[in-house]
Tab-separated table of C-alpha atoms in Angstrom:
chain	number	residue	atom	x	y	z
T	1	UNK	CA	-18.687	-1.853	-6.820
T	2	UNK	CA	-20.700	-1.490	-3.561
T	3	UNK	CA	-20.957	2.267	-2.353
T	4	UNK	CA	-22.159	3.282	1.016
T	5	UNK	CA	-23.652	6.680	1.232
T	6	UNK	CA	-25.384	8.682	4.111
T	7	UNK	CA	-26.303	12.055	4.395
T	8	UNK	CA	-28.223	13.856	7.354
T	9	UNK	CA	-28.625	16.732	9.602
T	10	UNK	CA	-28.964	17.493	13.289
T	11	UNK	CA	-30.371	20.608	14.990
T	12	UNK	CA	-30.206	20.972	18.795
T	13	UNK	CA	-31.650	23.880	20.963
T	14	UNK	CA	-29.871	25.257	23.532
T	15	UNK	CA	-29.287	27.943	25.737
T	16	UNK	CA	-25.944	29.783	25.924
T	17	UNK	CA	-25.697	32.655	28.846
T	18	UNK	CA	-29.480	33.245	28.607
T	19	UNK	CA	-29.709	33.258	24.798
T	20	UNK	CA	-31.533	30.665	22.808
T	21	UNK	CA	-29.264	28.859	20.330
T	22	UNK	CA	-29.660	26.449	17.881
T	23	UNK	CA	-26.650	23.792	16.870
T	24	UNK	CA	-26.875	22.602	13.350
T	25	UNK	CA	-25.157	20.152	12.156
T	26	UNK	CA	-25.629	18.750	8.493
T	27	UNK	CA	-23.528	15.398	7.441
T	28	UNK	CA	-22.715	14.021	4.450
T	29	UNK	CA	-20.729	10.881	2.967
T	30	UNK	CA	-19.470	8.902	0.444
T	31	UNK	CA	-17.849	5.883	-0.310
T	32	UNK	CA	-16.845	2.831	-2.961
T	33	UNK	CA	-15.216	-0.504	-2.131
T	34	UNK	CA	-13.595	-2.495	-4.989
T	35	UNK	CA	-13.134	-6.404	-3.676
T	36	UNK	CA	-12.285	-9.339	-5.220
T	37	UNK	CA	-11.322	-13.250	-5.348
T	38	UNK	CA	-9.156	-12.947	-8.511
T	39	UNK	CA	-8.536	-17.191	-7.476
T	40	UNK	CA	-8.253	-18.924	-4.212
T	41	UNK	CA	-4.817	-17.707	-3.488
T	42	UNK	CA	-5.118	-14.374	-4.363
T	43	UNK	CA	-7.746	-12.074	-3.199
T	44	UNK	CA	-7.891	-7.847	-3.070
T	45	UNK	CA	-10.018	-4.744	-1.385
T	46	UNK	CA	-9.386	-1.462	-2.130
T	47	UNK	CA	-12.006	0.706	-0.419
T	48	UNK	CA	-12.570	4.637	0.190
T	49	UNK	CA	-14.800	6.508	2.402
T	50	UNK	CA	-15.462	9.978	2.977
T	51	UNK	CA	-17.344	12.457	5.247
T	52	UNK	CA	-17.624	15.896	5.650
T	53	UNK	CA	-19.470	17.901	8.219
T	54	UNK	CA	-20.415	21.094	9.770
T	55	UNK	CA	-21.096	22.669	12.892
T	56	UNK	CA	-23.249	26.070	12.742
T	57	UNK	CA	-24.397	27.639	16.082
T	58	UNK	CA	-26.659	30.296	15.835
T	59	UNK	CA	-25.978	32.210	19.062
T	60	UNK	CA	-22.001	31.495	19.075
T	61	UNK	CA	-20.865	31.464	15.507
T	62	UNK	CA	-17.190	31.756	16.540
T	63	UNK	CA	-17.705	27.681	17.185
T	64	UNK	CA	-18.602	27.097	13.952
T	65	UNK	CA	-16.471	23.829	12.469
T	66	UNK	CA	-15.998	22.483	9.333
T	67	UNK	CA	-14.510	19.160	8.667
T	68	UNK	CA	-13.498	16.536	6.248
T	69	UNK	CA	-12.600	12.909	7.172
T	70	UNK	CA	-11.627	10.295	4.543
T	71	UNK	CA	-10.539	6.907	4.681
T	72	UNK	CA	-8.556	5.182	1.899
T	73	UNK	CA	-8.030	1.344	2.577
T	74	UNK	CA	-5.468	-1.039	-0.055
T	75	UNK	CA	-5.781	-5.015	1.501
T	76	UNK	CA	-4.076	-8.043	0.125
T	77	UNK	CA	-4.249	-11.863	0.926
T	78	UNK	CA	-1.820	-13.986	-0.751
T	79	UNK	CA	-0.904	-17.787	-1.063
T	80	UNK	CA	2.161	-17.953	-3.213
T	81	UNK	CA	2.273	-21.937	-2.033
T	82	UNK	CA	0.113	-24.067	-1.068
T	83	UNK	CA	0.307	-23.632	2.861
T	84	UNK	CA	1.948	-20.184	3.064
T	85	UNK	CA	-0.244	-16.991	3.584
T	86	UNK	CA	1.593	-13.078	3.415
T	87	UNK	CA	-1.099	-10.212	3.983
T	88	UNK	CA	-0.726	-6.404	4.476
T	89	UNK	CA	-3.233	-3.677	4.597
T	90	UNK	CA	-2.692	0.043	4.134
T	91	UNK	CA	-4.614	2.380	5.447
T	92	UNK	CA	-4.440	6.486	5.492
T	93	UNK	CA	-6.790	8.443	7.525
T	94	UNK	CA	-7.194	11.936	6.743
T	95	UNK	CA	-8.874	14.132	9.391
T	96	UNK	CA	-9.043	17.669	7.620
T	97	UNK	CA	-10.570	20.588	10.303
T	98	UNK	CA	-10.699	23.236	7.945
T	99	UNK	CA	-8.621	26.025	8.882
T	100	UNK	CA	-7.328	24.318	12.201
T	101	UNK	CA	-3.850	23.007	12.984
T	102	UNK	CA	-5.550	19.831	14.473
T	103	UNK	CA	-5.605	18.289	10.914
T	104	UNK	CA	-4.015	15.013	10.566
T	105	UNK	CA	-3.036	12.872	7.564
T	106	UNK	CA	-1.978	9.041	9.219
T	107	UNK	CA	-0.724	6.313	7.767
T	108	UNK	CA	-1.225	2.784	8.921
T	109	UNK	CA	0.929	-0.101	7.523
T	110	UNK	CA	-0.148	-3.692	9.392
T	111	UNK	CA	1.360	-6.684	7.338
T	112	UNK	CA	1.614	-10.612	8.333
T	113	UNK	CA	2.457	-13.710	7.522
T	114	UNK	CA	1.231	-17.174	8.223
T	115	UNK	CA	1.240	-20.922	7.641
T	116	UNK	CA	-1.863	-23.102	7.482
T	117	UNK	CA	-1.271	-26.855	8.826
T	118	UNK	CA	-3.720	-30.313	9.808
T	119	UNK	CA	-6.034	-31.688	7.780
T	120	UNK	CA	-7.957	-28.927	5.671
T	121	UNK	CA	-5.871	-26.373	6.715
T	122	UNK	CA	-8.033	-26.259	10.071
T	123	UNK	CA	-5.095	-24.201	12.386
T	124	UNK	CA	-3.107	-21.527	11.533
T	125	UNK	CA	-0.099	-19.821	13.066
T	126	UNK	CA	0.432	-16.447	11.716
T	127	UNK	CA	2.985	-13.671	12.933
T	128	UNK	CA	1.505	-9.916	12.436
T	129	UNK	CA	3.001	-6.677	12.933
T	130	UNK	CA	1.198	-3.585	13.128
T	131	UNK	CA	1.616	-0.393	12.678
T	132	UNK	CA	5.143	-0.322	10.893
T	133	UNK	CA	5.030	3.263	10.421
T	134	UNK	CA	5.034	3.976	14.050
T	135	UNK	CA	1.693	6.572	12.995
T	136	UNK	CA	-1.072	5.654	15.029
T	137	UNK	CA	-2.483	8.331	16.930
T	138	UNK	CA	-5.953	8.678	18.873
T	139	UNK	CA	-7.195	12.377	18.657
T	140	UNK	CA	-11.006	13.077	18.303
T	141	UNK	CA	-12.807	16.515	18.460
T	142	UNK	CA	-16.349	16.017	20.069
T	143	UNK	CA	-18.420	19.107	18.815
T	144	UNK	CA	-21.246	20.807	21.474
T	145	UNK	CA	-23.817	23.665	21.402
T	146	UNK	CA	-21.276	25.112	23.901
T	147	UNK	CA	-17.916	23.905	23.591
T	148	UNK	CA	-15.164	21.948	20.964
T	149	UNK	CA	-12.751	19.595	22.852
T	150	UNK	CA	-9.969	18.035	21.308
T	151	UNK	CA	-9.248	14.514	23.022
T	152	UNK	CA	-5.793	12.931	23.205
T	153	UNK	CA	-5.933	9.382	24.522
T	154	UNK	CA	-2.576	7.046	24.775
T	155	UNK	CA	-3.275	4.070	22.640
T	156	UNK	CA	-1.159	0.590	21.609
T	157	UNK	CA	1.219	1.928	18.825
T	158	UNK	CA	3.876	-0.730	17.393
T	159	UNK	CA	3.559	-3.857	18.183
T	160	UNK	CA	4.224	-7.209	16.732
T	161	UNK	CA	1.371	-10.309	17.778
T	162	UNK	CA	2.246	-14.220	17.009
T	163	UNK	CA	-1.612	-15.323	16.817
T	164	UNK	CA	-2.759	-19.627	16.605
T	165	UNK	CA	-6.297	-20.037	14.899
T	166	UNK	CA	-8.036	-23.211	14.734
T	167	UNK	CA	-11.080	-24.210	13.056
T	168	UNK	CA	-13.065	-26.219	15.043
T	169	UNK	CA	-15.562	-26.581	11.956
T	170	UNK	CA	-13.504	-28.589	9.752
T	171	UNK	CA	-14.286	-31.969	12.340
């Protein structure tokens, strides 16, 4: 059971129509990932990951943020015969602005499937599609001393990818 854990805090001066100010900005996180190799054609992650933070400005305290994000992650591999490989992975991102209507709770859904050919399995041709839920969004909040932005960007949603491999190390 690895964990990853940070914590840590941020304080920038400013100043804000000719007052001093002080940003603060303490961060926290937490997380546990739970992986295994059960046997060579079966293998599993299931991983979490969360972080919250606040933003406290001394001269403007009507900025003042709090937010949670979390990450919960569910990824399988399996080889139910001897050349065939099916895979998914389900993610759901929770971005949790407290007390703000810009709090999001996404699903992710990617899932393939692919065949392993030549000698030791050294190519494979695998057809992945991603995003089934049709979920994926790009939104991010950048925090200042001065301002908050909210930033919508238009990103790759649904989409399926036919992908060739080859391991050159297998020679």
């Amino acid at each position: 059971f690895p964990s990853h854990d940070m914590a840590g805090i941020t304080r920038t001066p400013s100043i804000v129509n000719d007052v001093k100010n002080f940003a603060t900005t303490p961060t926290t996180g937490l997380g546990v990932v739970l992986s295994s190799n059960i046997s060579k054609n079966f293998d599993f992650t299931l991983s979490t990951q969360t972080n919250y933070s606040e933003q406290n400005n001394s001269a403007q305290p009507q900025l003042n943020l709090a937010y949670i994000n979390q990450e919960n992650k569910v990824k399988f591999n399996l080889m139910p015969w001897k050349k065939l490989v099916l895979s998914t992975e389900f993610t759901q991102l929770i971005y949790n602005v407290i007390n703000d209507p810009l709090s999001q709770n996404i699903l992710l859904w990617n899932a393939g499937i692919g065949y392993k050919f030549l000698k030791k399995d050294a190519a494979e041709i695998r057809l992945t599609a991603f995003d089934i839920l049709n979920q994926n969004q790009s939104i991010a909040r950048n925090l200042t001393d001065t301002y908050t932005e909210d930033v919508y960007t238009n990103i790759l949603r649904q989409y399926v990818m036919l992908n060739f491999s080859w391991k050159f190390s297998t020679f």
